[in-house]
Coordinates of C-alpha atoms in Angstrom, one line a residue:
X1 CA 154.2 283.2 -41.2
X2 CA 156.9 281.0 -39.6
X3 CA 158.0 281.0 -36.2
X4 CA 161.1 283.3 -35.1
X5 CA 164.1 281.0 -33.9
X6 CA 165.2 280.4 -30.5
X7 CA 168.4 282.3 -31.5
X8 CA 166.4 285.2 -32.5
X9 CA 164.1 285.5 -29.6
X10 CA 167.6 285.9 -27.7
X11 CA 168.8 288.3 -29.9
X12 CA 165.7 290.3 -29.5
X13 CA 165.9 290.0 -25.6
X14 CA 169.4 290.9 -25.3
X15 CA 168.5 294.1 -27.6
X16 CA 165.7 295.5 -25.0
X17 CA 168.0 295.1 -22.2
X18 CA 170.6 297.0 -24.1
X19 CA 168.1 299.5 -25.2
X20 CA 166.9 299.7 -21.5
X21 CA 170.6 300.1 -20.1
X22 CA 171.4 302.8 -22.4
X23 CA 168.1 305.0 -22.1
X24 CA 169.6 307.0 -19.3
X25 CA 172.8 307.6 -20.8
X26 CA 172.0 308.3 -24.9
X27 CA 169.5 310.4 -26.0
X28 CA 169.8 310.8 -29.4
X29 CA 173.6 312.4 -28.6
X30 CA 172.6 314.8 -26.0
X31 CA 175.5 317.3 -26.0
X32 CA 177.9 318.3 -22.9
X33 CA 176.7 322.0 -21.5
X34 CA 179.4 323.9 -19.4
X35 CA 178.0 327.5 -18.0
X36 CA 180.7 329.7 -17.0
X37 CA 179.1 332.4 -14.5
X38 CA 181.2 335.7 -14.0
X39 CA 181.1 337.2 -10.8
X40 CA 180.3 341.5 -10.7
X41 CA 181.8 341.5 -14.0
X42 CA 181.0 344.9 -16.6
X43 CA 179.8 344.9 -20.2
X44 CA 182.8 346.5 -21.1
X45 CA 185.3 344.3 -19.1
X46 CA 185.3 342.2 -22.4
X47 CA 187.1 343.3 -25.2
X48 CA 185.0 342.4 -28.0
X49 CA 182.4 344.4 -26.2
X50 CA 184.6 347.4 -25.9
X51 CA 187.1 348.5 -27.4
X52 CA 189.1 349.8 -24.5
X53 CA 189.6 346.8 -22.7
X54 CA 192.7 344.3 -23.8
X55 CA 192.6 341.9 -20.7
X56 CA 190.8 339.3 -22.5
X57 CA 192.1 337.8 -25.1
X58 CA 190.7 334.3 -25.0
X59 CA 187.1 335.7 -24.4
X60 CA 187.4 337.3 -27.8
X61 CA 188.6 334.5 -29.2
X62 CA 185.7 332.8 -27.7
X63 CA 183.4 335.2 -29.3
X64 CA 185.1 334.9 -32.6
X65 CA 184.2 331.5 -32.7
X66 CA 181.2 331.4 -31.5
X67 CA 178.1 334.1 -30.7
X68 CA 178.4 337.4 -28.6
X69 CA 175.2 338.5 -27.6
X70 CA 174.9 342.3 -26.9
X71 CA 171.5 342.4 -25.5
X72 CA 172.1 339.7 -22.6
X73 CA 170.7 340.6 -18.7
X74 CA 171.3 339.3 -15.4
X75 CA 167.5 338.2 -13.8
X76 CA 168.7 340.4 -11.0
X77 CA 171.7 342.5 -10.2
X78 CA 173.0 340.9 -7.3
X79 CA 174.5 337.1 -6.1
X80 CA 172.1 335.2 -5.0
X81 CA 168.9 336.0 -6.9
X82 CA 170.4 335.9 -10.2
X83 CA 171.9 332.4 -9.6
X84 CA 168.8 331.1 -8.1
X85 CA 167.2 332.5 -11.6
X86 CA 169.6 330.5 -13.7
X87 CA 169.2 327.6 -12.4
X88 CA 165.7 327.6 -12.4
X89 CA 164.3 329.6 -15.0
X90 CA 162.3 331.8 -12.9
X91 CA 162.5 335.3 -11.6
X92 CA 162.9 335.5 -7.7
X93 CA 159.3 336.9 -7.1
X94 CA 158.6 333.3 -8.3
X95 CA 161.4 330.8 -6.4
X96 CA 161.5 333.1 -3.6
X97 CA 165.0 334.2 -3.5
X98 CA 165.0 338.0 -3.5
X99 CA 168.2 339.1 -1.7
X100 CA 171.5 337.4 -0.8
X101 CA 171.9 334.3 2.2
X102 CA 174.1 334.7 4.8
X103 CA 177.1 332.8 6.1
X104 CA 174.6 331.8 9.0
X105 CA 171.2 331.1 6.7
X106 CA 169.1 327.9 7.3
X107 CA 167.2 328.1 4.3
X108 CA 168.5 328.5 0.4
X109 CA 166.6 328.2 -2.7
X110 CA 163.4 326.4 -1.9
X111 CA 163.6 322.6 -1.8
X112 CA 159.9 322.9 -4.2
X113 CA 162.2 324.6 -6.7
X114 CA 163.8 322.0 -9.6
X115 CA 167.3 323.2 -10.6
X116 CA 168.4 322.7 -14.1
X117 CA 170.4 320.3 -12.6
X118 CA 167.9 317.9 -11.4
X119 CA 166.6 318.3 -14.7
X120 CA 169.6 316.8 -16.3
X121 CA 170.4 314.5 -14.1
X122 CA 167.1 312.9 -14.7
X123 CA 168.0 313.5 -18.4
X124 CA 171.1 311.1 -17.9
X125 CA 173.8 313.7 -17.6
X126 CA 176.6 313.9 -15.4
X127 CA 176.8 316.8 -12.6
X128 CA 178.9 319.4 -11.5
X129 CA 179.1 322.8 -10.0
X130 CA 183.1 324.6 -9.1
X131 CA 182.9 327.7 -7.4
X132 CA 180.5 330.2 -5.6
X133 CA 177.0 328.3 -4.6
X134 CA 175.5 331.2 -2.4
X135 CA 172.1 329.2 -2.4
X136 CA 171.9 328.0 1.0
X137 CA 174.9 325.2 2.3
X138 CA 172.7 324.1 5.3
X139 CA 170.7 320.9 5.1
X140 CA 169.7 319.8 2.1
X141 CA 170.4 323.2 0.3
X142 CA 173.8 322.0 -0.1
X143 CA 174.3 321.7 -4.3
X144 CA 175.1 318.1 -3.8
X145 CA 171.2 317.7 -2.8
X146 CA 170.4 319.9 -5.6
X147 CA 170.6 317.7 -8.4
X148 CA 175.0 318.6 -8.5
X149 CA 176.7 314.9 -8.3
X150 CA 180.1 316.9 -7.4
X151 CA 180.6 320.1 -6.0
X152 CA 183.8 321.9 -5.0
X153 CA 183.7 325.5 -3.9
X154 CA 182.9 328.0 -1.8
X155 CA 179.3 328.0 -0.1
X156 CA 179.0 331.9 -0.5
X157 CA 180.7 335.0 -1.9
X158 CA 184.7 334.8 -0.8
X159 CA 184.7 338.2 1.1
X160 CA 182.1 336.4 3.9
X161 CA 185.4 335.1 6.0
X162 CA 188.6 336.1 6.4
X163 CA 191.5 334.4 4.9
X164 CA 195.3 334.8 5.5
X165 CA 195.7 336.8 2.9
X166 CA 193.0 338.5 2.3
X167 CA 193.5 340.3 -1.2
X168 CA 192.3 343.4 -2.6
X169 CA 189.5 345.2 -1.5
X170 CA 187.8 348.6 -0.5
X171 CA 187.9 349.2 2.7
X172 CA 190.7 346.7 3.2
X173 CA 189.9 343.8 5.3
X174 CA 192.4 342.4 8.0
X175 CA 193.9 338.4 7.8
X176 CA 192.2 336.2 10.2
X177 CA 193.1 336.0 13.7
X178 CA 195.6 333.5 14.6
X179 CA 195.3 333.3 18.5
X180 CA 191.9 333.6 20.5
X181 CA 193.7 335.9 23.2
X182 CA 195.3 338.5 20.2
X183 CA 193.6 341.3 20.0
X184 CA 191.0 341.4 16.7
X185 CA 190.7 343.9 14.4
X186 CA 187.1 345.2 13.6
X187 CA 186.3 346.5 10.6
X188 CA 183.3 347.6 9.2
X189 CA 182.1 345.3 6.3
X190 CA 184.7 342.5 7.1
X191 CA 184.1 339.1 8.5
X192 CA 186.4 338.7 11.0
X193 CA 185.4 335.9 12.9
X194 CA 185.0 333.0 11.2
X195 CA 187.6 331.7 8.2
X196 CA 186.7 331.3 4.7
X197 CA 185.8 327.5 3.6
X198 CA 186.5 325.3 1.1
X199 CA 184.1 322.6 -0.1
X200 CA 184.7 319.3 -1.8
X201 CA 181.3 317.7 -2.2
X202 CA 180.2 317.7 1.9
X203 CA 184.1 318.4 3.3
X204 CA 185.7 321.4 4.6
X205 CA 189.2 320.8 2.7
X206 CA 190.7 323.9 3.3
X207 CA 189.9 326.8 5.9
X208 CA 190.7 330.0 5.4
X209 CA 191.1 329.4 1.7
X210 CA 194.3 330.0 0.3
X211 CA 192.5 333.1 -2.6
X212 CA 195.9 333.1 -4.9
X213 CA 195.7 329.7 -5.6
X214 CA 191.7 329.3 -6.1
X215 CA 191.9 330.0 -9.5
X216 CA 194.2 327.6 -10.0
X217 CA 192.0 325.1 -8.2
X218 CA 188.9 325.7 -9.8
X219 CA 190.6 324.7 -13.7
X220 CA 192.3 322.0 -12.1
X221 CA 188.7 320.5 -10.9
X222 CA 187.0 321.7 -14.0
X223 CA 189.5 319.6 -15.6
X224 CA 188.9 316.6 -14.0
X225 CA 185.2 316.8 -13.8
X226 CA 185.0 317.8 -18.0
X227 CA 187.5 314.1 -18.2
X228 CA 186.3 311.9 -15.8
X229 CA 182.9 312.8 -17.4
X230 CA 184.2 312.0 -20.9
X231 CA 185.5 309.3 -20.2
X232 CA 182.1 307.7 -18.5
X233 CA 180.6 308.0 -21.7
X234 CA 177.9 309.9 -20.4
X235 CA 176.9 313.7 -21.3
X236 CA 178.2 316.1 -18.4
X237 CA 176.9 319.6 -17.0
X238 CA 179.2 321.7 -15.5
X239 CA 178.5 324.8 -13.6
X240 CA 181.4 326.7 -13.3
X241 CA 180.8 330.1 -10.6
X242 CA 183.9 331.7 -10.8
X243 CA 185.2 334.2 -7.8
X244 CA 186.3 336.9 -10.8
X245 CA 185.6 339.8 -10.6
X246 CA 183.9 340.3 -7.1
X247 CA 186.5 341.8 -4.2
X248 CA 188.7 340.6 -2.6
X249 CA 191.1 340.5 -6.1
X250 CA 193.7 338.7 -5.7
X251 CA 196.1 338.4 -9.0
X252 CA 198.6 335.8 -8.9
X253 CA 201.4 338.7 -9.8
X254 CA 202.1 341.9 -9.4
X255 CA 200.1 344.3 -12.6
X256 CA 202.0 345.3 -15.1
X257 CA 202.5 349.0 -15.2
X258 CA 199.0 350.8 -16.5
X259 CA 197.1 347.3 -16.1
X260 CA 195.9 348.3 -11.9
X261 CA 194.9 344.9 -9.5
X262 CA 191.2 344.6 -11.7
X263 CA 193.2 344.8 -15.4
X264 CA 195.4 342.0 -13.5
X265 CA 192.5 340.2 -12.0
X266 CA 190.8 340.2 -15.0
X267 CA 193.6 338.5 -17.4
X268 CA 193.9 335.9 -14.6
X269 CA 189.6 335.1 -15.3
X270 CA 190.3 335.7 -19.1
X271 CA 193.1 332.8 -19.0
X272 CA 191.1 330.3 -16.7
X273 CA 188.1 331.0 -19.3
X274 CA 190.7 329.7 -22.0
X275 CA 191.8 326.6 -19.9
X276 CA 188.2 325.3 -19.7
X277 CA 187.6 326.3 -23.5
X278 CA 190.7 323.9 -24.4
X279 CA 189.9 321.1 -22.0
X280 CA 186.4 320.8 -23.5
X281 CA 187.5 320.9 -27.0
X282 CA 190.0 318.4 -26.4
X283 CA 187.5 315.7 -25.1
X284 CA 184.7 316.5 -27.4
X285 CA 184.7 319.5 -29.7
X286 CA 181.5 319.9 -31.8
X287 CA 179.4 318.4 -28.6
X288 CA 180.2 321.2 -26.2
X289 CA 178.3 323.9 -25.7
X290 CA 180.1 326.6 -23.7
X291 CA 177.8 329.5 -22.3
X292 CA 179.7 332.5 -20.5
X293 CA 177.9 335.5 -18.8
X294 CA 177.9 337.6 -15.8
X295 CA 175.5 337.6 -13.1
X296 CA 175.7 341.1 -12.5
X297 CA 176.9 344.3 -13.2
X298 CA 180.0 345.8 -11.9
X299 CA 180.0 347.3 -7.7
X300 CA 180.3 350.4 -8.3
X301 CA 181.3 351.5 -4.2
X302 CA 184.6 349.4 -4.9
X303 CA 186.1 352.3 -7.1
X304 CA 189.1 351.3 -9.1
X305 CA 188.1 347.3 -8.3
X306 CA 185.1 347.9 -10.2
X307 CA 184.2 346.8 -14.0
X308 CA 183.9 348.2 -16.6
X309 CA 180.4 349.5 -17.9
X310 CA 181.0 350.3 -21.3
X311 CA 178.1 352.8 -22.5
X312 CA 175.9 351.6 -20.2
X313 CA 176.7 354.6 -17.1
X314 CA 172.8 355.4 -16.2
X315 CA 173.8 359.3 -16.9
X316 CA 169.9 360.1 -15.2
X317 CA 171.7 359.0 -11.7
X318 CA 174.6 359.4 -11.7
X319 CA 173.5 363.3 -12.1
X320 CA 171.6 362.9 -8.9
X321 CA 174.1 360.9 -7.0
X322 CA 174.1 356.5 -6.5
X323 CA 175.3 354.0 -8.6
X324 CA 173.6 353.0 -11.5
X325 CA 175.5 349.6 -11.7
X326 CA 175.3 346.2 -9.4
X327 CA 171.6 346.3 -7.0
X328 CA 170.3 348.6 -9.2
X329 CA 167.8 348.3 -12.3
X330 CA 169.6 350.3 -14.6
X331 CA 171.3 349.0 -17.6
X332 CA 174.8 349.0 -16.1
X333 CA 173.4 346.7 -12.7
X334 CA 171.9 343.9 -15.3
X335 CA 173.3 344.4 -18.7
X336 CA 176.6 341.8 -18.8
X337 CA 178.4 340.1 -21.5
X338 CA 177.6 336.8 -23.1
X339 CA 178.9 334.2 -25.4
X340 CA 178.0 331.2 -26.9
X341 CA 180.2 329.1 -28.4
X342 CA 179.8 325.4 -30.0
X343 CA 181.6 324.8 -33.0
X344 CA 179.3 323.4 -36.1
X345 CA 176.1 324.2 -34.3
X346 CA 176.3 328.0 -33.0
X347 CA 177.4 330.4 -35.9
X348 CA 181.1 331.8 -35.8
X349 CA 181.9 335.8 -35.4
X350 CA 177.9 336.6 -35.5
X351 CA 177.0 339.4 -32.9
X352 CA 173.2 339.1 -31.8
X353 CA 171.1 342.1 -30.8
X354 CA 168.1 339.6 -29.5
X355 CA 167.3 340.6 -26.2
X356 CA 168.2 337.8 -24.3
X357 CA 168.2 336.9 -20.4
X358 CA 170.0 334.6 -17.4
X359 CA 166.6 333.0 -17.4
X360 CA 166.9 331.9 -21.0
X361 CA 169.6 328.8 -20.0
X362 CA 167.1 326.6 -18.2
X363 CA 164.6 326.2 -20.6
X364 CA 167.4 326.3 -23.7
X365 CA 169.4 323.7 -22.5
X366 CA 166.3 321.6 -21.0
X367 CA 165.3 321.4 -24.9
X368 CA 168.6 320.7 -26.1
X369 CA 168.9 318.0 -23.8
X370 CA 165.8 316.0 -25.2
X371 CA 164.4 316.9 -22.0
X372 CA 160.4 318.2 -20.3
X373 CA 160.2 321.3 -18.3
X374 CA 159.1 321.0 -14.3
X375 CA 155.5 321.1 -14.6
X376 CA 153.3 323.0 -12.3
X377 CA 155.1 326.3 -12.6
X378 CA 155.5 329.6 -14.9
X379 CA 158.8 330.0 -16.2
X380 CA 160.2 333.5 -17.5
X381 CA 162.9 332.2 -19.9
X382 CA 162.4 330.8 -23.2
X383 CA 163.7 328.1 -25.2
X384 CA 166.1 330.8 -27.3
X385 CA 167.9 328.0 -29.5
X386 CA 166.9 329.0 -32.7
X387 CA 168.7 332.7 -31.6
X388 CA 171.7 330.5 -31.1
X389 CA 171.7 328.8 -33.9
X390 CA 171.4 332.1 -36.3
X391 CA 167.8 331.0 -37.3
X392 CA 166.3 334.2 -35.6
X393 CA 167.3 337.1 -33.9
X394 CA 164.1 337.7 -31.8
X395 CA 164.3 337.0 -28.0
X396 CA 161.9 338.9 -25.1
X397 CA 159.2 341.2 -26.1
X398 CA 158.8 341.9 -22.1
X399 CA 161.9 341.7 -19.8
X400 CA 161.0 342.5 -16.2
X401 CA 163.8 343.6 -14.0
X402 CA 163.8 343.5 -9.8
X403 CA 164.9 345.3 -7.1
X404 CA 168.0 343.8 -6.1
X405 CA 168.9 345.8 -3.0
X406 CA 168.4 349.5 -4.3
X407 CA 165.6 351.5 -3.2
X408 CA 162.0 350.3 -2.7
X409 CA 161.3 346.4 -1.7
X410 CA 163.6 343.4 -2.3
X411 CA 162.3 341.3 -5.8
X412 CA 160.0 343.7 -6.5
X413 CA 159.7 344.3 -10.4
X414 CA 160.9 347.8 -10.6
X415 CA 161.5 348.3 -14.3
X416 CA 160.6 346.8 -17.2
X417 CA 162.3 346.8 -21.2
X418 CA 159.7 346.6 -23.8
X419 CA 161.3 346.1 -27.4
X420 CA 163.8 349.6 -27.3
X421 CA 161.6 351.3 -24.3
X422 CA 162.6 350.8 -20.5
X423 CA 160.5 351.8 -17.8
X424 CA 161.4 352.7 -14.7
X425 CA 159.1 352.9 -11.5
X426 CA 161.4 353.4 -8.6
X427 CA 165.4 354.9 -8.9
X428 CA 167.8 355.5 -5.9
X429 CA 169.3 353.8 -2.9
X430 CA 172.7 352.4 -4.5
X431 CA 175.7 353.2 -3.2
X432 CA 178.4 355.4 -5.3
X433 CA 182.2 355.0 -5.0
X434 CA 182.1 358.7 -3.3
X435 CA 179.8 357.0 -1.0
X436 CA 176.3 359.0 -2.4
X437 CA 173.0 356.6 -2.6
X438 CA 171.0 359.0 -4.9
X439 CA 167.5 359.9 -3.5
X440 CA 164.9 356.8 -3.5
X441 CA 162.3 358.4 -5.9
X442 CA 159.1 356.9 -7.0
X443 CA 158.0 357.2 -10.2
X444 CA 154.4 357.5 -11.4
X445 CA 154.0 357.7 -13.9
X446 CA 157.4 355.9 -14.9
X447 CA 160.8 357.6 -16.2
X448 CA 160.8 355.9 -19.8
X449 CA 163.9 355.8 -21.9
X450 CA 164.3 355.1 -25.6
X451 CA 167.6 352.5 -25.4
X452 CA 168.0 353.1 -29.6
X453 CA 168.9 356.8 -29.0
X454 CA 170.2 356.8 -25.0
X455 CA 171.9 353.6 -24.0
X456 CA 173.7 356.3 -21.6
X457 CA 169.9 356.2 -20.3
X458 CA 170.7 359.8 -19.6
X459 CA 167.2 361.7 -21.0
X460 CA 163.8 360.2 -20.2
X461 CA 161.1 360.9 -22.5
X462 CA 159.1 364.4 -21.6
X463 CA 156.0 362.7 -21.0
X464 CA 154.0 365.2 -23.1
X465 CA 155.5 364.1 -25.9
X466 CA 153.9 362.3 -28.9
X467 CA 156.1 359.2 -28.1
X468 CA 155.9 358.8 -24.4
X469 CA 151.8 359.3 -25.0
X470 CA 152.1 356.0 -27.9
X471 CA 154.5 353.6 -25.9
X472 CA 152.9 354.0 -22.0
X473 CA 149.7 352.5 -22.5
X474 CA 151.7 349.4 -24.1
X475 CA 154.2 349.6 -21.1
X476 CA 151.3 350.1 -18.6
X477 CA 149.6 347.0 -20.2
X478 CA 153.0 344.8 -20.6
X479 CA 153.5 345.6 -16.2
X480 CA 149.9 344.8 -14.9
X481 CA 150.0 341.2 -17.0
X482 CA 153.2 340.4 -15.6
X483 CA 152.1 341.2 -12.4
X484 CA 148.9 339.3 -12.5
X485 CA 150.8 336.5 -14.0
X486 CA 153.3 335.9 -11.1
X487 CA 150.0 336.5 -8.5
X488 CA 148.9 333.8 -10.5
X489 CA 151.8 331.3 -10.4
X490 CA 153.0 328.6 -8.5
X491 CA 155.3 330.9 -5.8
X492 CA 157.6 329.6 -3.9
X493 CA 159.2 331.2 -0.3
X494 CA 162.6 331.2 0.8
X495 CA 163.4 331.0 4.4
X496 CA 165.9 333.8 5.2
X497 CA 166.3 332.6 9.1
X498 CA 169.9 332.4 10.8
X499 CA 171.6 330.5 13.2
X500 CA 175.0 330.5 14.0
X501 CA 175.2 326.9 14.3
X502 CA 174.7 326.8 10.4
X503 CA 178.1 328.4 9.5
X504 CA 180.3 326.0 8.1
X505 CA 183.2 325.4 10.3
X506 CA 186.0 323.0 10.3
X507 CA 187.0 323.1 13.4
X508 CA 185.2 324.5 16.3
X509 CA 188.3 325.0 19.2
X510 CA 190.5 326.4 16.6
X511 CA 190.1 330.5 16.4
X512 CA 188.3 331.3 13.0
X513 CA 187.4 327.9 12.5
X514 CA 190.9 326.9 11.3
X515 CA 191.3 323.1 9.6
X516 CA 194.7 322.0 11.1
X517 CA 196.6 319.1 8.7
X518 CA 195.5 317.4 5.9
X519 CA 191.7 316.4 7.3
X520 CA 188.7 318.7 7.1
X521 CA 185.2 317.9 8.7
X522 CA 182.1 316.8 7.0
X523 CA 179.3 318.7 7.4
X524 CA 176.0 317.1 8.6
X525 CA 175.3 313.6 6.5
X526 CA 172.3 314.9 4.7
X527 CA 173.6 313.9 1.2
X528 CA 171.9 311.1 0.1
X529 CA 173.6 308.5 -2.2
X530 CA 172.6 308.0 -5.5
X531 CA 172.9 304.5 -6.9
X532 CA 175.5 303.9 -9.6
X533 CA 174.2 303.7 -13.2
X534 CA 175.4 301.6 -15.7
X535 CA 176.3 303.3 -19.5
X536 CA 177.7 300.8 -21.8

């Protein structure tokens, strides 16, 4: 055999250097993943969901062309749990984050915890996350040390600080104080001291932030990210938290008569959803993938600024008093709407009954990505791409549900779905909008409802009966193993500690922390920089 040529030994040498400059960047056309996360949203606040609701127009256009999923849960039914959940795959008895931070919190999601960000980012992609974090802003909890390249948003729900004008909400809250000698308004439930922020990456850009226009923003930056991204050449994740449909509403104008300040609110999310959808396809239809869901059901104490439930009204407590919506384990705290939409790959106007979780995204989109789970750790999603593609239509067998700030102890696995059959071991403690709570009742053995006959969950089964004697030793099985399995994980602990000196404030001589002109502050330098890579 003859000798290869000088020529093509360079040839072959250029190639690997090419081959080792593009690794990060191409894998085998890894596709672009934006998550759009609704805030307190309802089943029934989309239209193709029910019938009844006609504020959403390009959600159901959304789900025309792509999958609705019927079956789909929160991994807990309030902020920060079910957003630590999503972006790591795992339940909060596992990360640690059981109930919500505080404006003042040291800790966040535990720094052991890998987001599906870091993931990615490994993986080659680009980085983003717009809108509500409420996983710890102090240290390095902030997103941009949690695998996010670019971050813009608030650090925490937007009713934790006051604003100027301070929207819609029950009880009302009052502006922020202008003057430290005027007298302040207290109100029960409203931050009054300290002004809303605004983050761009480690800078305070705006405080209070302006809540009519934050919509607005948010597209605008979603915008950017989804084209500076494209036009890197490199495959993007965007994390997109949106303030809709938690209080304070704030709709950009007046409602139409019949429509009320959620019906408004609610067209305002439907119309951002559709500014996203067309700034994705524009730069790279048919290598999108577009995930919308809630993170929790509606909040039920807010009355008329509450979602929409749909069927799903937990009849059993609302006859005893309480809400059976957000904190709580019943169907109408967890059950929210999905969609998945990506034009040649996820089948168009298909409506899938697989039961189907929050938890499911990290390991989905870590396989679609070409990429390896963290190891070390028990995850409670699954890889559900063959549900999305329309290859299957079997998701959980065992979906565990926690305590989210009802009755009994924070993160605590309180019911539990097996196939049709939900279990519940502890009911109560949720507050009503006629301000009732419903008595904290323990259940031994556990209320179980057949979901095929009583989504309404209104009539447990008489536990005498042939049925409830043939599906409780199953359900009694299903609950210890899950149990034994998380004692026998890899469990990580959040610290819930507070100190004032960890709210975010712009300016500390200005009443509320008020930013003055066009400069915010930075927050504490504990960003580190990540060196520039190069995609050719």
């Amino acid at each position: 055999m003859g000798t290869p040529s000088l020529s093509l030994w360079v040839v072959l040498v250029l190639a690997l250097v090419l081959v080792g400059l593009w690794a990060p960047c191409v894998v085998s056309g890894q596709p672009n993943f934006i998550v759009i996360l609704a805030d307190d949203v309802g089943w029934g606040d989309l239209g193709a969901n029910w019938a009844e609701t006609k504020e959403t127009p390009h959600l159901d256009q959304l789900a025309a062309e792509g999958t609705r999923f019927v079956d789909f849960h929160s991994a807990a039914s309030t902020c920060s749990p079910s957003r630590a959940s999503l972006l790591t795959g795992r339940l909060g008895v596992r990360n640690g984050v059981t109930h919500n931070f505080a404006i003042a919190s040291l800790g966040g999601l535990p720094l052991n915890e890998t987001t599906l960000a870091e993931v990615l980012r490994e993986a080659g992609y680009t980085t983003g996350a717009i809108g509500k974090w409420h996983l710890g802003h102090h240290g390095h909890h902030h997103p941009n040390s949690r695998g996010f390249d670019y971050y813009f948003g608030i650090p925490y729900s937007h009713d934790m600080g006051c604003t100027d004008t301070p929207g819609y909400n029950l009880p009302p809250c009052p502006p922020c104080p202008r003057h430290g000698t005027a007298a302040r308004e207290v109100r029960k439930d409203c931050y009054t001291e300290v002004a809303l922020p605004l983050l761009e990456n480690i800078t305070i850009v705006q405080q209070p932030v302006e809540l009519g226009s934050l919509a607005t923003r948010y597209a605008e930056e979603a915008a950017r990210f989804i084209q500076r991204a494209s036009d890197s050449g490199r495959p993007y994740f965007l994390y997109l938290a949106l303030a809709h449909m938690h209080v304070p509403l704030s709709p950009p104008l007046p409602p139409a008569p019949g429509r009320g300040i959620y019906g408004a609110s609610l067209s305002e999310m439907d119309a951002l959803v559709g500014r996203i959808k067309e700034v994705a396809d524009s730069r790279g239809k048919g290598n999108t993938l577009l995930w919308f869901a809630g993170d929790n059901g509606p909040w039920a104490q807010k009355c008329e600024l509450a979602g929409r439930l749909g069927p799903f009204v937990g009849a059993w407590q609302r006859q005893r008093g309480g809400s059976s919506a957000k904190q709580t384990t019943w169907e109408g705290g967890h059950r929210v709407p999905a969609l998945v939409y990506w034009p040649g790959r996820v089948p168009a106007r298909r409506t899938s009954h697989a039961l189907l979780s929050v938890l499911d995204i990290f390991p989905t989109l870590v396989a679609l990505a070409g990429a390896a789970l963290p190891p070390n750790r028990r995850f409670d999603g699954l890889d559900v791409s063959p549900v999305l593609f329309g290859w299957s239509d079997v998701g959980h067998k065992v979906l565990l549900h926690p305590n989210s700030g009802a009755a009994g102890k924070v993160g605590e696995i309180e019911a539990l779905r097996l196939a049709q059959y939900k279990a519940f071991y502890t009911t109560g403690g949720a507050m009503a909008c006629d301000g009732s709570t419903g008595p904290a009742e323990r259940h031994q053995p556990p209320l179980i409802f057949n979901l095929d006959r009583d989504l309404q969950e209104q009539e447990p089964l008489d536990v005498a009966s042939r049925e409830y004697q043939a599906v409780l030793p199953a359900i009694s099985r299903a609950y210890a193993q899950a149990l034994q399995d998380i004692a026998a994980d890899n469990v990580s602990v959040a610290d819930y500690s507070q100190d004032p000196a960890a709210i975010p404030c712009c300016n500390v001589q200005h009443v509320g922390c008020r930013c003055h002109g066009a400069h915010g502050a930075t927050l504490e330098p504990h960003v580190e920089k990540r060196a520039p890579r190069l995609c050719l």
